[in-house]
Amino acid sequence: MSRDFLVKSLACLAVALAASVAAAEETQDWRFGGDAYLAGRTVSATGENIHDLFAAGQHVTMGSPITGAAHLAGQNIVIGARVGGDLYAAGQDIDLAAPVAGAATLAGQALTVKGTISGNLRAMGQQVRLEAPVAGSAVIGADEALIDAEISGDLVLGTKTVTWGDGATVTGKVQVYTDTPGEVTVPSSVAPAERVSIHQAKEFEEAKARPAPARNYLSEIRDWLGGVLVVGIVATLLAVFAPGLMDRMRRRSLAHPLRAGLAGFVGLSALVGSILLLAMTVIGLVLVPFSLLGVLVLGFGGYIVGIWVIGAWLHDLIGRGQPVTPGECALAAFGGAAIGALIWNIPWVGWLGVMAIFLFGAGAIALRVTGIGAQEAMV
């Protein structure tokens, strides 16, 4: 994938997002927990005591300083006040005219940096102008680049043409990737020749596609045993301290395994879908962490329950009956954990088996919470 295509795709994505948010004429402004959430056609972030800022619109202007991070998306973005944390901005035209206390990540068509950046700079666009100092390192990708400021760290530059201003200096190494290395030069006033390297653009792709290191079987065995240990311990503790709950979920899921798998799929789909819906409202972004937490809890909890059901079934299959004592619970839990880990290592299809386990277990949890099938399991 070419850099030009990627830049244009990101710019189009940001503009499309901003256009969809800006469809409503009225600007939405919600403040919660010291953070500001703004959306509309023309958005202006002002006010005191703003920590993190989330803003999307056709025209986005940040006119008041914030103490935290800024997350901005729009067609035209102007940062006119200090950002106390990191800056993330995606759009068509981005004008950074104020200092950034952290790192800055910018993607768009035309980017102008006139504010000092205390961290690292990552800028990707069709045209990038750097006219303010960067205290860290800089990664810049552009068809046309202007560097007219001091970069205290290293510089990686991917470009077709570059213009070096009188104020351009790089303290660290300079790596330039271009389709025309014979036409691109780095003046000695920017960096001495021993710290400069100019490469064909394709060398950057080759460097990213380095061959994978040799497999470390000892490390893989250690990781496998570690996974079995963690899952086995958690499943044992639940079986010992909540035996009734685990047994009811086991019986209910085994009574209707297809229902359990479907319930797990529906439950996880609902939680994952809620993340997208909440993000689309912008204001609902504050609730996204709770949905993510729900996905993690249901996913991991579902895998633990699924492993326990497999282990308890295997314990009964070998003639030991259902696990009751702590020792029997541990045997069943670690047996199920080992089986799950072995399934994961099956080439090509192992991940499908693991997915079936946690969907099955997640469904058991969902059926327990909703009470569906409770009477049938009691019979």
Short mmCIF file of C-alpha atoms in Angstrom, two decimals:
data_model
loop_
_atom_site.label_atom_id
_atom_site.label_comp_id
_atom_site.label_asym_id
_atom_site.label_seq_id
_atom_site.Cartn_x
_atom_site.Cartn_y
_atom_site.Cartn_z
CA MET A 1 0.00 0.00 0.00
CA SER A 2 1.51 3.35 -1.01
CA ARG A 3 1.93 6.20 1.43
CA ASP A 4 -0.07 8.52 -0.82
CA PHE A 5 -3.03 6.14 -0.85
CA LEU A 6 -2.88 5.71 2.93
CA VAL A 7 -2.74 9.46 3.56
CA LYS A 8 -5.69 10.14 1.31
CA SER A 9 -7.65 7.28 2.86
CA LEU A 10 -7.10 8.59 6.39
CA ALA A 11 -8.03 12.10 5.35
CA CYS A 12 -11.21 10.86 3.66
CA LEU A 13 -12.07 8.79 6.74
CA ALA A 14 -11.65 11.77 9.05
CA VAL A 15 -13.68 14.05 6.78
CA ALA A 16 -16.41 11.42 6.45
CA LEU A 17 -16.58 11.04 10.22
CA ALA A 18 -16.70 14.79 10.68
CA ALA A 19 -19.39 15.14 8.02
CA SER A 20 -21.58 12.52 9.66
CA VAL A 21 -21.22 14.17 13.05
CA ALA A 22 -21.74 17.63 11.58
CA ALA A 23 -25.02 16.68 9.93
CA ALA A 24 -26.77 18.30 12.85
CA GLU A 25 -26.56 22.08 12.79
CA GLU A 26 -26.66 22.36 16.56
CA THR A 27 -23.40 21.81 18.38
CA GLN A 28 -23.48 19.25 21.17
CA ASP A 29 -21.37 20.17 24.18
CA TRP A 30 -21.15 17.80 27.12
CA ARG A 31 -18.80 18.15 30.07
CA PHE A 32 -18.19 15.24 32.41
CA GLY A 33 -15.46 14.49 34.92
CA GLY A 34 -13.44 17.49 33.79
CA ASP A 35 -13.47 16.29 30.15
CA ALA A 36 -15.24 17.96 27.22
CA TYR A 37 -17.13 16.12 24.45
CA LEU A 38 -18.08 18.30 21.47
CA ALA A 39 -19.72 17.53 18.12
CA GLY A 40 -21.39 19.57 15.39
CA ARG A 41 -20.84 21.41 12.13
CA THR A 42 -18.72 24.17 13.66
CA VAL A 43 -17.10 23.29 16.96
CA SER A 44 -15.19 25.68 19.20
CA ALA A 45 -13.65 24.26 22.36
CA THR A 46 -13.56 27.00 24.97
CA GLY A 47 -13.86 27.24 28.72
CA GLU A 48 -11.74 26.70 31.78
CA ASN A 49 -10.60 23.57 33.61
CA ILE A 50 -10.83 21.21 30.62
CA HIS A 51 -8.78 18.05 31.05
CA ASP A 52 -9.23 15.77 28.03
CA LEU A 53 -10.96 17.05 24.90
CA PHE A 54 -12.91 15.00 22.34
CA ALA A 55 -14.18 17.04 19.38
CA ALA A 56 -15.48 16.21 15.91
CA GLY A 57 -17.03 18.42 13.24
CA GLN A 58 -16.51 20.08 9.90
CA HIS A 59 -14.65 23.02 11.43
CA VAL A 60 -12.97 22.35 14.77
CA THR A 61 -11.20 25.05 16.74
CA MET A 62 -9.50 24.62 20.07
CA GLY A 63 -9.47 28.06 21.65
CA SER A 64 -8.81 27.33 25.32
CA PRO A 65 -5.88 25.49 26.91
CA ILE A 66 -6.45 21.98 28.24
CA THR A 67 -4.50 20.06 30.83
CA GLY A 68 -4.87 16.61 29.27
CA ALA A 69 -5.01 15.05 25.81
CA ALA A 70 -6.85 16.29 22.74
CA HIS A 71 -8.62 13.97 20.28
CA LEU A 72 -9.80 15.91 17.23
CA ALA A 73 -11.40 14.93 13.90
CA GLY A 74 -12.68 17.27 11.23
CA GLN A 75 -12.23 18.83 7.83
CA ASN A 76 -10.49 21.95 9.11
CA ILE A 77 -8.79 21.80 12.50
CA VAL A 78 -7.10 24.70 14.28
CA ILE A 79 -5.28 24.18 17.57
CA GLY A 80 -4.90 27.67 18.98
CA ALA A 81 -4.30 26.93 22.66
CA ARG A 82 -1.87 24.83 24.66
CA VAL A 83 -2.38 21.07 24.88
CA GLY A 84 -1.25 19.80 28.29
CA GLY A 85 -0.95 16.16 27.19
CA ASP A 86 -0.79 14.33 23.86
CA LEU A 87 -2.48 15.53 20.68
CA TYR A 88 -4.26 13.29 18.18
CA ALA A 89 -5.76 15.00 15.13
CA ALA A 90 -7.06 13.70 11.80
CA GLY A 91 -8.60 15.81 9.06
CA GLN A 92 -7.97 17.60 5.79
CA ASP A 93 -6.28 20.81 6.91
CA ILE A 94 -4.63 20.89 10.34
CA ASP A 95 -3.03 24.02 11.76
CA LEU A 96 -1.13 23.48 15.00
CA ALA A 97 -0.40 26.98 16.28
CA ALA A 98 0.06 26.32 20.01
CA PRO A 99 2.50 24.29 22.12
CA VAL A 100 1.94 20.62 22.92
CA ALA A 101 3.29 19.35 26.24
CA GLY A 102 3.29 15.72 25.08
CA ALA A 103 3.52 13.96 21.73
CA ALA A 104 1.62 14.96 18.60
CA THR A 105 0.13 12.55 16.07
CA LEU A 106 -1.28 14.23 12.97
CA ALA A 107 -2.80 12.81 9.79
CA GLY A 108 -4.38 14.74 6.96
CA GLN A 109 -3.76 16.46 3.65
CA ALA A 110 -2.12 19.76 4.61
CA LEU A 111 -0.40 19.92 8.01
CA THR A 112 1.24 23.00 9.50
CA VAL A 113 3.12 22.82 12.80
CA LYS A 114 3.87 26.21 14.35
CA GLY A 115 3.62 25.20 18.02
CA THR A 116 6.47 23.74 20.04
CA ILE A 117 6.17 20.00 20.68
CA SER A 118 7.70 18.72 23.91
CA GLY A 119 7.43 15.06 22.94
CA ASN A 120 7.66 13.15 19.69
CA LEU A 121 6.02 14.18 16.43
CA ARG A 122 4.30 11.80 14.05
CA ALA A 123 2.93 13.61 11.00
CA MET A 124 1.55 12.09 7.79
CA GLY A 125 0.05 14.15 5.01
CA GLN A 126 0.36 15.31 1.44
CA GLN A 127 2.02 18.53 2.55
CA VAL A 128 3.75 18.87 5.92
CA ARG A 129 5.33 22.10 7.20
CA LEU A 130 7.36 21.93 10.41
CA GLU A 131 8.10 25.45 11.65
CA ALA A 132 8.42 24.89 15.42
CA PRO A 133 10.92 22.94 17.57
CA VAL A 134 10.39 19.28 18.45
CA ALA A 135 11.96 18.22 21.75
CA GLY A 136 11.76 14.53 20.86
CA SER A 137 12.08 12.61 17.61
CA ALA A 138 10.01 13.09 14.47
CA VAL A 139 8.51 10.70 11.93
CA ILE A 140 7.22 12.57 8.89
CA GLY A 141 5.62 11.18 5.74
CA ALA A 142 4.67 13.61 2.99
CA ASP A 143 4.83 14.19 -0.74
CA GLU A 144 6.11 17.69 -0.02
CA ALA A 145 7.86 18.49 3.25
CA LEU A 146 9.25 21.70 4.71
CA ILE A 147 11.57 21.39 7.71
CA ASP A 148 12.44 24.75 9.27
CA ALA A 149 12.91 24.01 12.98
CA GLU A 150 15.10 22.18 15.45
CA ILE A 151 14.50 18.48 16.10
CA SER A 152 16.27 17.40 19.30
CA GLY A 153 15.99 13.68 18.59
CA ASP A 154 16.11 11.61 15.42
CA LEU A 155 14.29 12.30 12.17
CA VAL A 156 12.78 9.70 9.85
CA LEU A 157 11.46 11.36 6.71
CA GLY A 158 9.59 9.72 3.85
CA THR A 159 9.03 12.18 1.03
CA LYS A 160 9.25 12.98 -2.67
CA THR A 161 10.63 16.48 -2.17
CA VAL A 162 11.93 18.27 0.93
CA THR A 163 12.82 21.88 1.57
CA TRP A 164 15.22 22.69 4.41
CA GLY A 165 14.76 26.09 6.02
CA ASP A 166 17.45 28.19 7.68
CA GLY A 167 16.31 27.03 11.12
CA ALA A 168 16.39 23.31 10.33
CA THR A 169 18.70 21.26 12.58
CA VAL A 170 18.57 17.65 13.75
CA THR A 171 20.52 16.62 16.85
CA GLY A 172 20.19 12.88 16.23
CA LYS A 173 20.24 10.71 13.13
CA VAL A 174 18.52 11.60 9.88
CA GLN A 175 17.02 8.82 7.75
CA VAL A 176 15.39 9.82 4.47
CA TYR A 177 13.32 7.42 2.37
CA THR A 178 12.48 8.61 -1.13
CA ASP A 179 11.84 7.36 -4.67
CA THR A 180 14.57 9.68 -5.96
CA PRO A 181 17.52 9.41 -3.55
CA GLY A 182 19.84 11.11 -6.01
CA GLU A 183 17.75 14.27 -5.95
CA VAL A 184 17.33 14.60 -2.19
CA THR A 185 20.12 16.16 -0.11
CA VAL A 186 20.55 17.02 3.55
CA PRO A 187 22.67 20.14 4.15
CA SER A 188 25.50 19.93 6.67
CA SER A 189 23.80 22.72 8.59
CA VAL A 190 20.97 20.28 9.34
CA ALA A 191 23.16 17.32 10.34
CA PRO A 192 26.72 16.20 9.52
CA ALA A 193 27.09 13.59 6.79
CA GLU A 194 28.01 10.78 9.20
CA ARG A 195 24.57 11.05 10.81
CA VAL A 196 22.64 11.11 7.54
CA SER A 197 21.44 8.17 5.45
CA ILE A 198 19.29 8.34 2.33
CA HIS A 199 17.46 5.24 1.13
CA GLN A 200 15.14 4.07 -1.59
CA ALA A 201 11.53 4.16 -0.40
CA LYS A 202 11.17 0.43 -0.98
CA GLU A 203 13.90 -0.24 1.59
CA PHE A 204 11.53 0.98 4.29
CA GLU A 205 8.99 -1.70 3.32
CA GLU A 206 11.77 -4.31 3.19
CA ALA A 207 12.92 -3.30 6.67
CA LYS A 208 9.40 -3.79 8.02
CA ALA A 209 9.16 -7.21 6.36
CA ARG A 210 12.12 -8.79 8.13
CA PRO A 211 11.95 -12.58 8.46
CA ALA A 212 10.41 -13.86 11.66
CA PRO A 213 12.91 -14.95 14.33
CA ALA A 214 13.47 -18.65 14.93
CA ARG A 215 10.89 -20.28 17.19
CA ASN A 216 11.86 -20.54 20.83
CA TYR A 217 10.20 -23.78 21.91
CA LEU A 218 11.28 -23.37 25.53
CA SER A 219 9.59 -19.98 25.69
CA GLU A 220 6.46 -21.36 24.04
CA ILE A 221 6.27 -24.23 26.54
CA ARG A 222 6.73 -21.77 29.40
CA ASP A 223 3.93 -19.56 28.07
CA TRP A 224 1.70 -22.62 27.57
CA LEU A 225 2.25 -23.79 31.14
CA GLY A 226 1.71 -20.25 32.44
CA GLY A 227 -1.65 -20.03 30.66
CA VAL A 228 -2.73 -23.41 32.02
CA LEU A 229 -1.67 -22.37 35.52
CA VAL A 230 -3.59 -19.08 35.51
CA VAL A 231 -6.78 -20.52 34.02
CA GLY A 232 -6.61 -23.60 36.25
CA ILE A 233 -6.18 -21.56 39.43
CA VAL A 234 -9.07 -19.20 38.61
CA ALA A 235 -11.39 -22.08 37.66
CA THR A 236 -10.44 -23.98 40.83
CA LEU A 237 -11.14 -21.00 43.08
CA LEU A 238 -14.56 -20.44 41.49
CA ALA A 239 -15.45 -24.14 41.76
CA VAL A 240 -14.39 -24.33 45.41
CA PHE A 241 -15.90 -21.06 46.66
CA ALA A 242 -18.99 -20.95 44.40
CA PRO A 243 -19.79 -24.60 43.78
CA GLY A 244 -23.54 -24.12 43.44
CA LEU A 245 -23.18 -21.36 40.85
CA MET A 246 -20.65 -23.27 38.76
CA ASP A 247 -22.69 -26.47 38.91
CA ARG A 248 -25.91 -24.72 37.83
CA MET A 249 -24.17 -23.08 34.88
CA ARG A 250 -22.59 -26.42 33.94
CA ARG A 251 -25.90 -28.30 33.99
CA ARG A 252 -27.78 -25.56 32.18
CA SER A 253 -25.22 -25.28 29.37
CA LEU A 254 -24.86 -29.05 28.93
CA ALA A 255 -28.64 -29.44 28.81
CA HIS A 256 -28.80 -27.14 25.76
CA PRO A 257 -25.28 -26.59 24.34
CA LEU A 258 -26.50 -24.94 21.14
CA ARG A 259 -28.62 -22.51 23.15
CA ALA A 260 -25.62 -21.72 25.32
CA GLY A 261 -23.38 -21.05 22.32
CA LEU A 262 -26.00 -18.82 20.71
CA ALA A 263 -26.55 -16.92 23.96
CA GLY A 264 -22.81 -16.32 24.25
CA PHE A 265 -22.64 -15.05 20.67
CA VAL A 266 -25.60 -12.72 21.18
CA GLY A 267 -24.29 -11.41 24.50
CA LEU A 268 -20.80 -10.64 23.21
CA SER A 269 -22.20 -9.17 19.98
CA ALA A 270 -24.46 -6.85 21.96
CA LEU A 271 -21.56 -5.59 24.07
CA VAL A 272 -19.24 -5.11 21.09
CA GLY A 273 -22.00 -3.41 19.12
CA SER A 274 -22.70 -1.05 22.00
CA ILE A 275 -19.12 0.24 21.72
CA LEU A 276 -19.73 1.36 18.13
CA LEU A 277 -23.11 2.88 18.91
CA LEU A 278 -21.79 4.79 21.91
CA ALA A 279 -18.80 6.06 19.91
CA MET A 280 -21.10 7.31 17.14
CA THR A 281 -22.92 9.55 19.61
CA VAL A 282 -19.59 11.12 20.74
CA ILE A 283 -21.25 12.01 24.05
CA GLY A 284 -21.51 8.30 24.81
CA LEU A 285 -17.74 7.89 24.54
CA VAL A 286 -17.56 8.16 28.31
CA LEU A 287 -19.49 4.87 28.57
CA VAL A 288 -17.28 2.98 26.11
CA PRO A 289 -14.82 1.84 28.84
CA PHE A 290 -17.70 0.12 30.66
CA SER A 291 -18.68 -1.74 27.48
CA LEU A 292 -15.05 -2.75 26.95
CA LEU A 293 -14.91 -3.97 30.54
CA GLY A 294 -18.08 -5.98 29.94
CA VAL A 295 -16.56 -7.60 26.84
CA LEU A 296 -13.41 -8.53 28.77
CA VAL A 297 -15.32 -9.89 31.76
CA LEU A 298 -17.77 -11.90 29.67
CA GLY A 299 -15.02 -13.15 27.34
CA PHE A 300 -12.55 -14.21 30.04
CA GLY A 301 -15.30 -15.39 32.38
CA GLY A 302 -16.87 -17.35 29.56
CA TYR A 303 -13.57 -19.08 28.81
CA ILE A 304 -13.15 -20.00 32.49
CA VAL A 305 -16.67 -21.41 32.69
CA GLY A 306 -16.23 -23.27 29.40
CA ILE A 307 -12.96 -24.78 30.64
CA TRP A 308 -14.64 -25.84 33.89
CA VAL A 309 -17.50 -27.54 32.03
CA ILE A 310 -15.00 -29.47 29.88
CA GLY A 311 -12.94 -30.46 32.91
CA ALA A 312 -15.95 -31.53 34.97
CA TRP A 313 -17.32 -33.53 32.03
CA LEU A 314 -13.94 -35.26 31.58
CA HIS A 315 -13.75 -35.94 35.35
CA ASP A 316 -17.12 -37.69 35.15
CA LEU A 317 -16.22 -39.48 31.92
CA ILE A 318 -13.24 -41.27 33.48
CA GLY A 319 -15.50 -42.62 36.23
CA ARG A 320 -14.67 -40.20 39.05
CA GLY A 321 -18.10 -38.59 39.13
CA GLN A 322 -18.71 -34.90 39.45
CA PRO A 323 -15.91 -32.97 41.24
CA VAL A 324 -16.86 -32.05 44.80
CA THR A 325 -13.77 -31.83 47.01
CA PRO A 326 -11.13 -29.10 46.46
CA GLY A 327 -8.74 -31.72 45.11
CA GLU A 328 -11.28 -32.98 42.60
CA CYS A 329 -12.14 -29.42 41.57
CA ALA A 330 -8.46 -28.67 40.98
CA LEU A 331 -8.03 -31.84 38.93
CA ALA A 332 -11.03 -30.99 36.76
CA ALA A 333 -10.04 -27.32 36.38
CA PHE A 334 -6.43 -28.00 35.40
CA GLY A 335 -7.52 -30.84 33.12
CA GLY A 336 -9.90 -28.53 31.28
CA ALA A 337 -7.27 -25.77 31.13
CA ALA A 338 -4.75 -28.19 29.58
CA ILE A 339 -7.30 -29.33 26.98
CA GLY A 340 -8.11 -25.72 26.08
CA ALA A 341 -4.42 -24.88 25.70
CA LEU A 342 -3.87 -27.96 23.51
CA ILE A 343 -6.82 -27.00 21.30
CA TRP A 344 -5.32 -23.52 20.85
CA ASN A 345 -2.13 -25.07 19.45
CA ILE A 346 -3.93 -27.03 16.72
CA PRO A 347 -2.78 -25.49 13.39
CA TRP A 348 -5.31 -23.47 11.38
CA VAL A 349 -8.42 -24.42 13.34
CA GLY A 350 -7.30 -24.19 16.97
CA TRP A 351 -8.62 -20.64 17.36
CA LEU A 352 -12.08 -21.85 16.28
CA GLY A 353 -12.08 -24.40 19.08
CA VAL A 354 -11.08 -21.79 21.65
CA MET A 355 -13.77 -19.44 20.34
CA ALA A 356 -16.34 -22.21 20.73
CA ILE A 357 -15.22 -22.72 24.34
CA PHE A 358 -15.57 -19.11 25.40
CA LEU A 359 -18.84 -18.63 23.47
CA PHE A 360 -20.19 -21.74 25.19
CA GLY A 361 -19.06 -20.45 28.61
CA ALA A 362 -20.25 -16.90 27.93
CA GLY A 363 -23.63 -18.35 27.02
CA ALA A 364 -23.74 -20.25 30.30
CA ILE A 365 -23.17 -16.95 32.12
CA ALA A 366 -25.80 -15.17 30.01
CA LEU A 367 -28.35 -17.93 30.61
CA ARG A 368 -27.64 -17.77 34.34
CA VAL A 369 -28.07 -13.97 34.44
CA THR A 370 -31.25 -13.96 32.34
CA GLY A 371 -32.73 -17.10 33.93
CA ILE A 372 -33.51 -18.66 30.54
CA GLY A 373 -33.77 -22.43 30.78
CA ALA A 374 -33.58 -22.45 34.59
CA GLN A 375 -36.61 -24.68 35.06
CA GLU A 376 -35.48 -27.12 32.36
CA ALA A 377 -32.05 -27.50 34.03
CA MET A 378 -33.69 -28.26 37.37
CA VAL A 379 -35.56 -31.23 35.89
#
